[in-house]
CSV table of C-alpha atoms and ligand atoms in Angstrom, one decimal:
chain,number,residue,atom,x,y,z
A,1,MET,CA,-48.4,-33.2,-90.2
A,2,ASN,CA,-47.8,-32.9,-86.2
A,3,PRO,CA,-46.8,-36.2,-85.5
A,4,PHE,CA,-47.8,-35.9,-81.8
A,5,THR,CA,-51.0,-37.3,-80.3
A,6,PRO,CA,-52.5,-35.7,-77.0
A,7,THR,CA,-55.1,-37.6,-76.9
A,8,PHE,CA,-56.2,-40.1,-74.4
A,9,GLY,CA,-55.8,-43.9,-75.6
A,10,THR,CA,-54.0,-42.7,-78.5
A,11,SER,CA,-50.4,-44.7,-79.0
A,12,PRO,CA,-47.8,-41.5,-79.1
A,13,PRO,CA,-45.3,-41.7,-82.7
A,14,LEU,CA,-42.8,-43.2,-80.1
A,15,LEU,CA,-43.8,-45.2,-77.0
A,16,VAL,CA,-40.8,-44.2,-74.3
A,17,GLY,CA,-39.8,-46.0,-71.0
A,18,ARG,CA,-41.3,-49.1,-70.9
A,19,ASP,CA,-39.4,-51.4,-73.3
A,20,GLY,CA,-38.8,-53.4,-70.3
A,21,ASP,CA,-42.3,-54.0,-69.6
A,22,LEU,CA,-42.7,-55.1,-73.0
A,23,ALA,CA,-39.7,-57.5,-73.2
A,24,ASP,CA,-41.0,-59.3,-69.9
A,25,PHE,CA,-44.2,-59.6,-71.4
A,26,ARG,CA,-43.9,-61.1,-74.7
A,27,GLU,CA,-41.6,-63.7,-72.3
A,28,GLY,CA,-44.0,-64.5,-70.6
A,29,LEU,CA,-46.0,-65.6,-73.7
A,30,GLN,CA,-43.0,-67.6,-75.3
A,31,GLY,CA,-43.0,-69.0,-71.8
A,32,GLY,CA,-45.6,-70.8,-71.7
A,33,PRO,CA,-48.7,-71.1,-69.0
A,34,GLY,CA,-47.3,-70.3,-65.2
A,35,SER,CA,-45.2,-67.4,-66.4
A,36,PRO,CA,-46.4,-64.6,-63.8
A,37,GLU,CA,-46.3,-61.8,-66.9
A,38,ARG,CA,-49.6,-63.7,-68.5
A,39,ALA,CA,-51.8,-62.0,-65.5
A,40,THR,CA,-50.4,-58.3,-65.5
A,41,LEU,CA,-51.7,-55.8,-64.0
A,42,VAL,CA,-50.8,-52.4,-65.1
A,43,THR,CA,-51.6,-49.6,-62.7
A,44,GLY,CA,-50.3,-45.4,-63.0
A,45,LEU,CA,-52.4,-42.2,-62.8
A,46,ARG,CA,-53.9,-40.2,-65.3
A,47,GLY,CA,-51.9,-39.5,-69.0
A,48,THR,CA,-49.2,-42.2,-67.7
A,49,GLY,CA,-50.3,-43.9,-70.5
A,50,LYS,CA,-51.9,-47.3,-69.2
A,51,THR,CA,-54.2,-47.5,-71.8
A,52,VAL,CA,-51.4,-47.2,-74.7
A,53,MET,CA,-49.9,-50.1,-72.6
A,54,LEU,CA,-52.3,-52.5,-73.2
A,55,ASN,CA,-52.5,-51.5,-76.7
A,56,ALA,CA,-48.8,-52.2,-76.6
A,57,TYR,CA,-49.3,-55.2,-74.8
A,58,GLU,CA,-51.7,-56.2,-77.7
A,59,ASP,CA,-49.2,-55.6,-80.7
A,60,VAL,CA,-46.8,-58.1,-78.6
A,61,ALA,CA,-49.1,-60.1,-78.5
A,62,GLY,CA,-50.2,-59.9,-82.0
A,63,GLU,CA,-46.5,-60.6,-83.4
A,64,GLU,CA,-46.1,-63.9,-80.9
A,65,GLY,CA,-49.5,-65.0,-83.0
A,66,TRP,CA,-51.6,-65.0,-80.4
A,67,LEU,CA,-55.1,-63.5,-80.4
A,68,VAL,CA,-57.0,-60.8,-78.7
A,69,ILE,CA,-59.8,-59.1,-76.7
A,70,SER,CA,-60.0,-55.9,-75.6
A,71,GLU,CA,-62.6,-54.6,-73.3
A,72,THR,CA,-63.1,-52.0,-70.2
A,73,ALA,CA,-64.8,-52.7,-67.5
A,74,THR,CA,-68.2,-51.5,-68.4
A,75,PRO,CA,-71.1,-53.5,-67.1
A,76,ASN,CA,-71.8,-56.4,-69.3
A,77,LEU,CA,-68.3,-57.2,-69.5
A,78,ILE,CA,-68.3,-61.2,-69.5
A,79,ASP,CA,-71.6,-61.2,-72.0
A,80,ARG,CA,-69.3,-59.3,-74.4
A,81,ILE,CA,-66.3,-61.4,-74.2
A,82,THR,CA,-69.0,-64.9,-74.2
A,83,HIS,CA,-71.6,-63.6,-77.0
A,84,GLU,CA,-69.3,-61.1,-78.8
A,85,HIS,CA,-65.3,-61.6,-78.8
A,86,LEU,CA,-65.1,-65.7,-78.1
A,87,PRO,CA,-67.8,-66.6,-80.9
A,88,ARG,CA,-66.4,-63.9,-83.1
A,89,LEU,CA,-62.5,-65.3,-83.3
A,90,LEU,CA,-64.2,-69.5,-83.2
A,91,SER,CA,-65.7,-68.1,-86.0
A,92,GLU,CA,-62.7,-66.6,-87.7
A,93,ILE,CA,-60.3,-69.5,-86.8
A,94,ASP,CA,-62.7,-72.3,-87.9
A,95,PRO,CA,-65.8,-71.6,-89.2
A,96,ARG,CA,-66.9,-75.1,-89.9
A,97,GLN,CA,-66.1,-76.4,-86.4
A,98,THR,CA,-67.7,-73.6,-84.5
A,99,GLU,CA,-71.2,-74.2,-86.2
A,100,SER,CA,-71.3,-77.5,-84.9
A,101,HIS,CA,-70.3,-77.1,-81.4
A,102,LEU,CA,-71.7,-73.6,-81.2
A,103,THR,CA,-75.2,-74.0,-82.8
A,104,GLY,CA,-74.9,-77.7,-81.5
A,105,VAL,CA,-78.2,-78.8,-82.7
A,106,SER,CA,-80.4,-78.1,-86.6
A,107,LEU,CA,-83.2,-76.5,-85.9
A,108,PRO,CA,-86.2,-78.7,-86.4
A,109,GLY,CA,-88.7,-75.6,-88.3
A,110,GLY,CA,-86.6,-73.3,-86.9
A,111,PHE,CA,-89.3,-71.3,-85.0
A,112,GLY,CA,-92.2,-72.3,-82.3
A,113,ALA,CA,-92.2,-75.4,-80.2
A,114,ASP,CA,-89.4,-77.2,-81.0
A,115,ARG,CA,-87.1,-74.5,-81.4
A,116,GLU,CA,-88.0,-73.9,-77.8
A,117,VAL,CA,-88.0,-77.6,-76.7
A,118,SER,CA,-84.4,-77.6,-78.5
A,119,ALA,CA,-83.3,-74.7,-77.1
A,120,ARG,CA,-83.5,-75.4,-73.3
A,121,HIS,CA,-81.9,-78.8,-73.4
A,122,THR,CA,-78.8,-76.7,-75.6
A,123,PRO,CA,-76.7,-75.7,-72.8
A,124,ARG,CA,-75.9,-71.7,-73.7
A,125,PRO,CA,-72.1,-71.7,-74.8
A,126,GLY,CA,-70.3,-69.9,-71.5
A,127,LEU,CA,-67.0,-68.2,-71.3
A,128,ARG,CA,-64.9,-70.9,-69.9
A,129,SER,CA,-66.4,-74.0,-72.6
A,130,GLN,CA,-65.6,-71.1,-75.6
A,131,LEU,CA,-62.4,-70.1,-74.3
A,132,ASN,CA,-61.7,-74.0,-74.2
A,133,LEU,CA,-62.4,-74.2,-77.1
A,134,LEU,CA,-60.7,-71.7,-78.6
A,135,THR,CA,-57.3,-72.5,-76.9
A,136,ASP,CA,-58.5,-76.0,-78.0
A,137,LEU,CA,-58.2,-75.5,-81.5
A,138,LEU,CA,-55.3,-72.9,-81.7
A,139,ALA,CA,-53.6,-75.6,-79.8
A,140,GLU,CA,-54.6,-78.3,-82.5
A,141,ARG,CA,-53.4,-75.4,-85.2
A,142,GLY,CA,-50.0,-75.8,-83.3
A,143,GLY,CA,-49.4,-72.2,-81.4
A,144,GLY,CA,-50.6,-69.3,-79.8
A,145,GLY,CA,-53.2,-68.2,-77.4
A,146,VAL,CA,-55.4,-65.7,-76.1
A,147,LEU,CA,-55.2,-62.4,-74.9
A,148,ILE,CA,-57.7,-60.3,-72.3
A,149,THR,CA,-56.9,-57.2,-71.9
A,150,VAL,CA,-59.2,-55.2,-69.1
A,151,ASP,CA,-59.3,-51.1,-69.3
A,152,GLU,CA,-60.1,-49.2,-66.1
A,153,VAL,CA,-60.7,-51.8,-64.0
A,154,HIS,CA,-62.4,-50.8,-61.2
A,155,ARG,CA,-64.5,-51.7,-57.8
A,156,LYS,CA,-67.2,-51.1,-60.2
A,157,GLY,CA,-66.8,-54.2,-62.4
A,158,MET,CA,-65.7,-56.4,-59.4
A,159,ASN,CA,-68.2,-59.2,-60.1
A,160,ASP,CA,-67.5,-59.9,-63.7
A,161,LEU,CA,-63.8,-59.4,-62.9
A,162,ARG,CA,-64.1,-62.2,-60.2
A,163,GLU,CA,-65.4,-64.7,-63.0
A,164,LEU,CA,-63.3,-63.5,-65.3
A,165,GLY,CA,-60.2,-64.3,-62.9
A,166,THR,CA,-61.9,-67.3,-62.2
A,167,THR,CA,-62.2,-68.7,-65.3
A,168,ILE,CA,-58.5,-67.6,-66.3
A,169,GLN,CA,-56.8,-69.6,-63.1
A,170,HIS,CA,-59.0,-72.2,-64.5
A,171,ALA,CA,-57.0,-72.0,-68.1
A,172,PHE,CA,-53.9,-71.7,-66.1
A,173,ARG,CA,-54.1,-74.8,-64.4
A,174,GLU,CA,-55.1,-76.8,-67.5
A,175,ARG,CA,-52.3,-75.2,-68.9
A,176,ARG,CA,-53.8,-73.3,-71.7
A,177,ASN,CA,-52.2,-70.2,-74.0
A,178,VAL,CA,-54.1,-67.8,-72.3
A,179,ALA,CA,-53.2,-64.5,-70.7
A,180,PHE,CA,-55.0,-61.6,-68.9
A,181,VAL,CA,-53.6,-57.6,-68.8
A,182,GLY,CA,-55.9,-55.5,-66.6
A,183,ALA,CA,-55.1,-51.6,-66.1
A,184,GLY,CA,-56.6,-49.1,-63.7
A,185,LEU,CA,-55.7,-46.2,-61.1
A,186,PRO,CA,-54.1,-46.9,-58.2
A,187,SER,CA,-56.7,-46.3,-56.3
A,188,ALA,CA,-59.1,-48.5,-58.2
A,189,VAL,CA,-56.6,-51.4,-58.8
A,190,ASP,CA,-56.1,-50.7,-54.7
A,191,ASP,CA,-59.6,-50.7,-53.7
A,192,LEU,CA,-60.3,-53.4,-55.9
A,193,LEU,CA,-58.1,-55.4,-54.4
A,194,SER,CA,-58.9,-55.2,-51.0
A,195,ASP,CA,-61.7,-57.0,-51.6
A,196,GLU,CA,-62.5,-60.6,-52.2
A,197,VAL,CA,-62.4,-60.1,-55.7
A,198,SER,CA,-59.8,-63.2,-56.6
A,199,THR,CA,-56.4,-64.4,-55.5
A,200,PHE,CA,-55.9,-64.4,-59.3
A,201,LEU,CA,-55.9,-60.7,-59.2
A,202,ARG,CA,-54.3,-60.4,-56.4
A,203,ARG,CA,-51.7,-62.1,-57.4
A,204,ALA,CA,-50.9,-60.4,-60.8
A,205,ASP,CA,-47.5,-59.4,-61.9
A,206,ARG,CA,-48.1,-55.6,-61.0
A,207,ARG,CA,-46.8,-53.2,-63.0
A,208,HIS,CA,-46.6,-49.4,-62.2
A,209,LEU,CA,-46.1,-47.3,-65.1
A,210,ARG,CA,-43.7,-43.8,-63.8
A,211,THR,CA,-42.6,-40.6,-65.2
A,212,VAL,CA,-39.8,-41.2,-67.8
A,213,ARG,CA,-36.6,-40.3,-67.4
A,214,PRO,CA,-35.1,-37.1,-69.7
A,215,GLU,CA,-33.4,-39.0,-72.2
A,216,GLU,CA,-36.4,-41.0,-72.8
A,217,VAL,CA,-38.7,-38.2,-73.0
A,218,ALA,CA,-35.8,-36.5,-75.4
A,219,ALA,CA,-36.6,-39.3,-78.0
A,220,ALA,CA,-40.3,-39.1,-77.8
A,221,ILE,CA,-40.2,-35.0,-79.1
A,222,ALA,CA,-37.2,-35.5,-81.1
A,223,VAL,CA,-37.1,-38.6,-83.1
A,224,PRO,CA,-41.0,-38.1,-84.5
A,225,ILE,CA,-40.6,-34.5,-85.4
A,226,ARG,CA,-37.1,-36.0,-87.0
A,227,GLU,CA,-39.3,-38.3,-88.7
A,228,ALA,CA,-42.0,-35.6,-89.9
A,229,GLY,CA,-39.1,-33.6,-91.4
A,230,ARG,CA,-38.1,-30.5,-88.9
A,231,ASP,CA,-36.0,-30.5,-86.5
A,232,ILE,CA,-35.5,-29.5,-83.0
A,233,THR,CA,-32.6,-26.9,-81.9
A,234,PRO,CA,-30.2,-28.7,-78.7
A,235,ASP,CA,-31.2,-26.2,-76.7
A,236,ALA,CA,-34.9,-26.3,-77.8
A,237,LEU,CA,-35.1,-29.9,-76.5
A,238,GLN,CA,-33.9,-29.4,-73.5
A,239,THR,CA,-36.7,-26.6,-72.7
A,240,ALA,CA,-39.6,-29.0,-74.4
A,241,VAL,CA,-37.7,-31.6,-71.9
A,242,ALA,CA,-38.0,-30.2,-68.6
A,243,GLY,CA,-41.0,-28.4,-69.5
A,244,THR,CA,-43.1,-32.7,-69.5
A,245,GLY,CA,-41.4,-33.4,-66.2
A,246,GLY,CA,-41.3,-36.7,-67.3
A,247,TYR,CA,-44.8,-36.9,-67.5
A,248,PRO,CA,-46.5,-38.9,-70.9
A,249,PHE,CA,-48.9,-36.5,-71.2
A,250,MET,CA,-46.8,-34.0,-71.3
A,251,ILE,CA,-44.9,-35.3,-73.3
A,252,GLN,CA,-47.6,-35.4,-76.4
A,253,LEU,CA,-48.8,-31.4,-75.3
A,254,VAL,CA,-45.2,-29.8,-75.3
A,255,GLY,CA,-44.4,-31.9,-78.5
A,256,LEU,CA,-47.9,-30.5,-80.3
A,257,HIS,CA,-47.6,-27.4,-79.1
A,258,ALA,CA,-44.1,-26.6,-79.4
A,259,TRP,CA,-44.3,-28.0,-83.3
A,260,ARG,CA,-47.4,-25.6,-83.8
A,261,ALA,CA,-45.5,-22.3,-82.3
A,262,ASP,CA,-44.2,-21.6,-85.3
A,263,SER,CA,-45.1,-24.7,-87.8
A,264,ALA,CA,-43.4,-23.0,-91.2
A,265,ALA,CA,-39.6,-22.7,-89.4
A,266,ALA,CA,-37.3,-25.8,-90.6
A,267,THR,CA,-36.6,-25.9,-86.8
A,268,ILE,CA,-38.0,-25.9,-83.8
A,269,ASP,CA,-35.9,-23.1,-81.7
A,270,VAL,CA,-35.8,-22.3,-77.9
A,271,ASP,CA,-38.5,-19.6,-78.6
A,272,GLN,CA,-41.1,-21.6,-80.0
A,273,ALA,CA,-39.9,-24.7,-77.4
A,274,ARG,CA,-40.4,-22.5,-75.0
A,275,ARG,CA,-44.4,-20.7,-75.9
A,276,GLY,CA,-45.0,-25.2,-76.8
A,277,VAL,CA,-44.4,-25.7,-72.7
A,278,ASP,CA,-46.5,-22.5,-71.8
A,279,GLN,CA,-49.3,-24.1,-73.9
A,280,ALA,CA,-49.1,-27.4,-72.6
A,281,ARG,CA,-49.2,-26.1,-69.2
A,282,ARG,CA,-52.2,-24.3,-70.1
A,283,LYS,CA,-53.6,-27.4,-71.7
A,284,VAL,CA,-53.3,-29.7,-68.9
A,285,GLY,CA,-55.2,-28.7,-66.4
A,286,GLN,CA,-57.7,-28.8,-68.7
A,287,LEU,CA,-57.3,-32.4,-69.4
A,288,VAL,CA,-56.0,-34.2,-66.8
A,289,HIS,CA,-55.5,-32.5,-63.9
A,290,ALA,CA,-59.2,-31.9,-63.8
A,291,SER,CA,-59.8,-35.6,-63.8
A,292,ALA,CA,-57.1,-36.8,-61.5
A,293,LEU,CA,-58.8,-33.9,-58.7
A,294,ALA,CA,-61.8,-35.2,-59.2
A,295,ASP,CA,-60.6,-38.9,-58.0
A,296,LEU,CA,-59.3,-37.5,-54.7
A,297,SER,CA,-61.8,-36.9,-51.8
A,298,ASP,CA,-62.8,-33.0,-50.6
A,299,VAL,CA,-59.8,-32.9,-47.9
A,300,ASP,CA,-57.2,-34.1,-50.6
A,301,ARG,CA,-58.1,-31.4,-52.5
A,302,SER,CA,-58.0,-29.1,-49.5
A,303,PHE,CA,-54.9,-29.9,-48.6
A,304,LEU,CA,-53.1,-29.6,-52.3
A,305,ALA,CA,-55.1,-26.0,-52.6
A,306,ALA,CA,-52.5,-25.6,-49.4
A,307,MET,CA,-49.7,-26.4,-50.5
A,308,ALA,CA,-50.2,-24.6,-53.8
A,309,HIS,CA,-49.5,-21.3,-51.9
A,310,ASP,CA,-46.2,-22.0,-52.3
A,311,ASP,CA,-43.5,-21.6,-54.8
A,312,GLY,CA,-41.6,-24.6,-54.7
A,313,PRO,CA,-42.1,-27.2,-51.7
A,314,SER,CA,-44.0,-26.6,-49.2
A,315,ARG,CA,-43.6,-27.3,-45.6
A,316,MET,CA,-45.9,-29.8,-43.7
A,317,ALA,CA,-45.7,-26.9,-41.0
A,318,ASP,CA,-47.3,-24.7,-43.0
A,319,ILE,CA,-49.8,-26.8,-44.7
A,320,ALA,CA,-51.3,-27.4,-41.6
A,321,THR,CA,-51.3,-24.2,-40.2
A,322,ARG,CA,-53.2,-23.1,-43.3
A,323,LEU,CA,-55.6,-26.3,-43.3
A,324,GLY,CA,-56.2,-25.5,-39.6
A,325,VAL,CA,-55.0,-28.6,-38.5
A,326,ASP,CA,-53.1,-30.8,-36.2
A,327,ALA,CA,-49.8,-32.2,-37.4
A,328,THR,CA,-51.1,-35.6,-37.0
A,329,TYR,CA,-53.8,-35.2,-38.9
A,330,ALA,CA,-52.1,-33.4,-42.0
A,331,GLY,CA,-50.1,-36.3,-41.9
A,332,GLN,CA,-52.6,-38.5,-42.4
A,333,TYR,CA,-53.5,-36.8,-45.7
A,334,ARG,CA,-50.1,-36.6,-46.5
A,335,LEU,CA,-49.5,-40.6,-46.5
A,336,ARG,CA,-52.3,-40.5,-48.7
A,337,LEU,CA,-51.7,-38.0,-51.4
A,338,ILE,CA,-47.8,-39.6,-51.7
A,339,ALA,CA,-49.8,-43.8,-51.8
A,340,ALA,CA,-52.2,-41.6,-54.7
A,341,GLU,CA,-48.6,-40.1,-55.8
A,342,VAL,CA,-49.8,-36.5,-56.1
A,343,ILE,CA,-47.1,-35.6,-53.9
A,344,GLU,CA,-44.1,-36.6,-52.9
A,345,PRO,CA,-41.5,-36.3,-49.5
A,346,ARG,CA,-38.8,-33.4,-50.8
A,347,GLY,CA,-36.2,-34.1,-47.8
A,348,HIS,CA,-37.0,-32.7,-44.3
A,349,GLY,CA,-40.5,-31.8,-44.0
A,350,LEU,CA,-41.4,-31.1,-47.0
A,351,VAL,CA,-43.5,-31.9,-49.9
A,352,ASP,CA,-44.3,-31.4,-53.6
A,353,PHE,CA,-46.6,-32.0,-56.5
A,354,THR,CA,-45.6,-35.0,-58.2
A,355,LEU,CA,-48.0,-33.8,-62.0
A,356,PRO,CA,-46.2,-30.9,-63.8
A,357,GLY,CA,-48.5,-28.0,-63.7
A,358,LEU,CA,-50.9,-29.2,-60.7
A,359,ARG,CA,-49.8,-25.7,-59.3
A,360,ASP,CA,-50.7,-23.5,-61.4
A,361,TYR,CA,-53.3,-25.3,-62.6
A,362,LEU,CA,-54.7,-25.4,-58.5
A,363,ARG,CA,-54.0,-21.3,-58.7
A,364,GLU,CA,-56.0,-20.7,-61.3
A,365,HIS,CA,-59.1,-22.5,-60.6
A,366,ALA,CA,-59.1,-21.4,-57.1
A,367,ALA,CA,-58.6,-17.5,-59.0
A,368,SER,CA,-61.4,-18.2,-61.5
A,369,SER,CA,-63.9,-19.8,-58.9
A,370,HIS,CA,-66.6,-17.3,-57.4
A,371,TRP,CA,-64.9,-17.8,-54.1
A,372,GLY,CA,-62.4,-15.8,-54.7
A,373,PRO,CA,-58.6,-16.5,-54.2
A,374,GLU,CA,-58.7,-16.6,-50.4
A,375,ALA,CA,-62.2,-18.5,-50.1
A,376,ALA,CA,-61.5,-20.9,-51.9
A,377,LEU,CA,-58.6,-22.7,-49.4
A,378,PRO,CA,-60.1,-24.0,-45.8
A,379,PRO,CA,-60.0,-21.1,-43.0
A,380,VAL,CA,-57.1,-20.8,-40.9
A,381,GLU,CA,-59.2,-21.6,-37.9
A,382,ARG,CA,-60.8,-24.5,-38.7
A,383,PRO,CA,-60.7,-27.2,-35.8
A,384,ALA,CA,-58.7,-30.6,-35.6
A,385,LEU,CA,-60.5,-34.0,-37.4
A,386,PRO,CA,-63.1,-32.1,-38.6
A,387,GLY,CA,-66.4,-33.8,-40.1
A,388,VAL,CA,-67.1,-34.6,-43.4
A,389,ASP,CA,-69.8,-31.5,-44.1
A,390,GLN,CA,-67.3,-29.2,-42.8
A,391,GLU,CA,-65.0,-30.8,-44.9
A,392,ARG,CA,-67.1,-30.3,-47.6
A,393,ARG,CA,-68.0,-26.3,-47.3
A,394,GLN,CA,-65.2,-25.8,-47.0
A,395,LEU,CA,-63.2,-27.1,-50.2
A,396,PRO,CA,-61.7,-25.7,-53.4
A,397,GLY,CA,-63.6,-28.7,-55.0
A,398,PRO,CA,-62.7,-29.7,-59.0
A,399,PRO,CA,-62.6,-26.9,-61.7
A,400,ASP,CA,-65.9,-25.8,-61.8
A,401,ASN,CA,-68.5,-26.7,-64.2
A,402,THR,CA,-71.3,-26.4,-62.2
A,403,GLY,CA,-72.1,-22.9,-62.3
A,404,GLY,CA,-70.1,-22.7,-59.1
A,405,ARG,CA,-72.0,-24.6,-57.3
A,406,GLY,CA,-68.8,-26.7,-57.1
A,407,LEU,CA,-68.9,-31.2,-57.7
A,408,PRO,CA,-71.5,-33.0,-55.4
A,409,ARG,CA,-68.6,-34.8,-54.0
B,501,ATP,N1,-44.5,-44.3,-72.7
B,501,ATP,C1,-45.2,-42.9,-73.0
B,501,ATP,N2,-44.1,-42.4,-73.9
B,501,ATP,C2,-45.1,-41.0,-74.7
B,501,ATP,N3,-45.8,-40.6,-74.8
B,501,ATP,C3,-46.9,-41.4,-73.7
B,501,ATP,C4,-46.3,-42.9,-73.4
B,501,ATP,N4,-48.0,-43.1,-72.5
B,501,ATP,C5,-48.5,-42.2,-73.1
B,501,ATP,N5,-48.0,-41.3,-73.5
B,501,ATP,C6,-49.2,-40.4,-74.1
B,501,ATP,O1,-50.1,-39.8,-72.8
B,501,ATP,C7,-51.0,-39.3,-73.5
B,501,ATP,C8,-52.3,-40.5,-72.0
B,501,ATP,O2,-52.1,-41.9,-72.9
B,501,ATP,P1,-53.0,-43.0,-72.1
B,501,ATP,O3,-54.6,-42.6,-72.7
B,501,ATP,O4,-52.9,-44.2,-72.3
B,501,ATP,O5,-52.9,-42.5,-70.0
B,501,ATP,P2,-54.4,-43.5,-69.5
B,501,ATP,O6,-53.0,-43.2,-68.5
B,501,ATP,O7,-54.6,-44.1,-69.9
B,501,ATP,O8,-55.1,-42.4,-68.3
B,501,ATP,P3,-56.2,-42.4,-68.3
B,501,ATP,O9,-56.1,-42.9,-66.7
B,501,ATP,O10,-57.1,-40.8,-68.2
B,501,ATP,O11,-57.4,-43.4,-68.7
B,501,ATP,C9,-51.7,-40.2,-74.7
B,501,ATP,O12,-51.6,-39.1,-75.9
B,501,ATP,C10,-50.3,-40.9,-75.0
B,501,ATP,O13,-50.2,-40.9,-76.5
B,502,MG,MG1,-56.5,-44.9,-70.1
């Protein structure tokens, strides 16, 4: 069976390059309340492994005897934690005590006026009271704590995150065994933190997921292949590793397609690895670049389209010319895109793509869109500092599922 998992949120056969973060987190749990890792924020571009890191953090917590609440920052987050997760955990660890605490009243008759009266005077168990009860019970039992993970942290979930943050902060002050790990795109997290969301999140330990080093990529590809009963030649492994660019999602894609190139062969050779890389490059666009581009603004995308003209690193001067803007204007977008980690500086006045295959994807997309390859790029005689509407009309836009109308961004 093919061991690789190029699917968002699915833990890889071998998670590489993250041991340090996980070891720190384990120490944070062992170290007691006050350890900085007990409030952690994981950031990274799409496909760098945020969700699978949350899985891994949850596994560490489980190994340390902690209970886990695994959530996503969608509407009604607090509701779900308060009315689903916490009651479930409470009844799991102490059914008897939970009943008396949570139900609070035995309702005479169970229906009608009696019930209404009782219900009105029975405080509905809230987030904080239940978290306190749960941590008290755990302390009585002699250990463990509660880890809450929240994926896809975003400004839209701000109110819930603020409330959760305040509650966890109280728990910290009371030296309860509680930990929090959130994950989100760097831009979404920065956006969230720029608001008065809570000092709690702002002070959280930031863990930024980057590309993985070649030795680690080699292990992530070779070990699962060998464990699944096949082998890969050193040359083929080198080809495969180079083809991933260290990008976690690509590790799984290249692994999967190198394996598939000839699944009857006992050993994967260079030719199969090469075909695997080609196939992975074709797939990564639909799977990752489409959503990565959708996260960006129109001007960001036109900047990238202007870069895609070059076969290697692009000169800033050329980009400005192609966009028809002055150097200062282009420089601002350069900084934005570097901060978003879509591009990186390469020596004097040069920038290059960070995501492997994005250049090809942009070229293909430009070629296949109804604007055609030339029209997909903004005209050269474009005035400096154009208004938003102008930007919108001139853009290639993200991959087009809209029948050529472009996305309404
Ligand atoms: N450290 C790693 N080693 C090997 N494979 C990895 C690693 N991290 C992630 N992957 C693989 O990369 C893919 C993407 O991971 P994941 O879904 O966690 O990304 P993400 O950052 O949450 O993306 P998104 O922002 O779109 O939610 C998965 O197939 C996963 O198995
Ligand atoms: Mg994810």
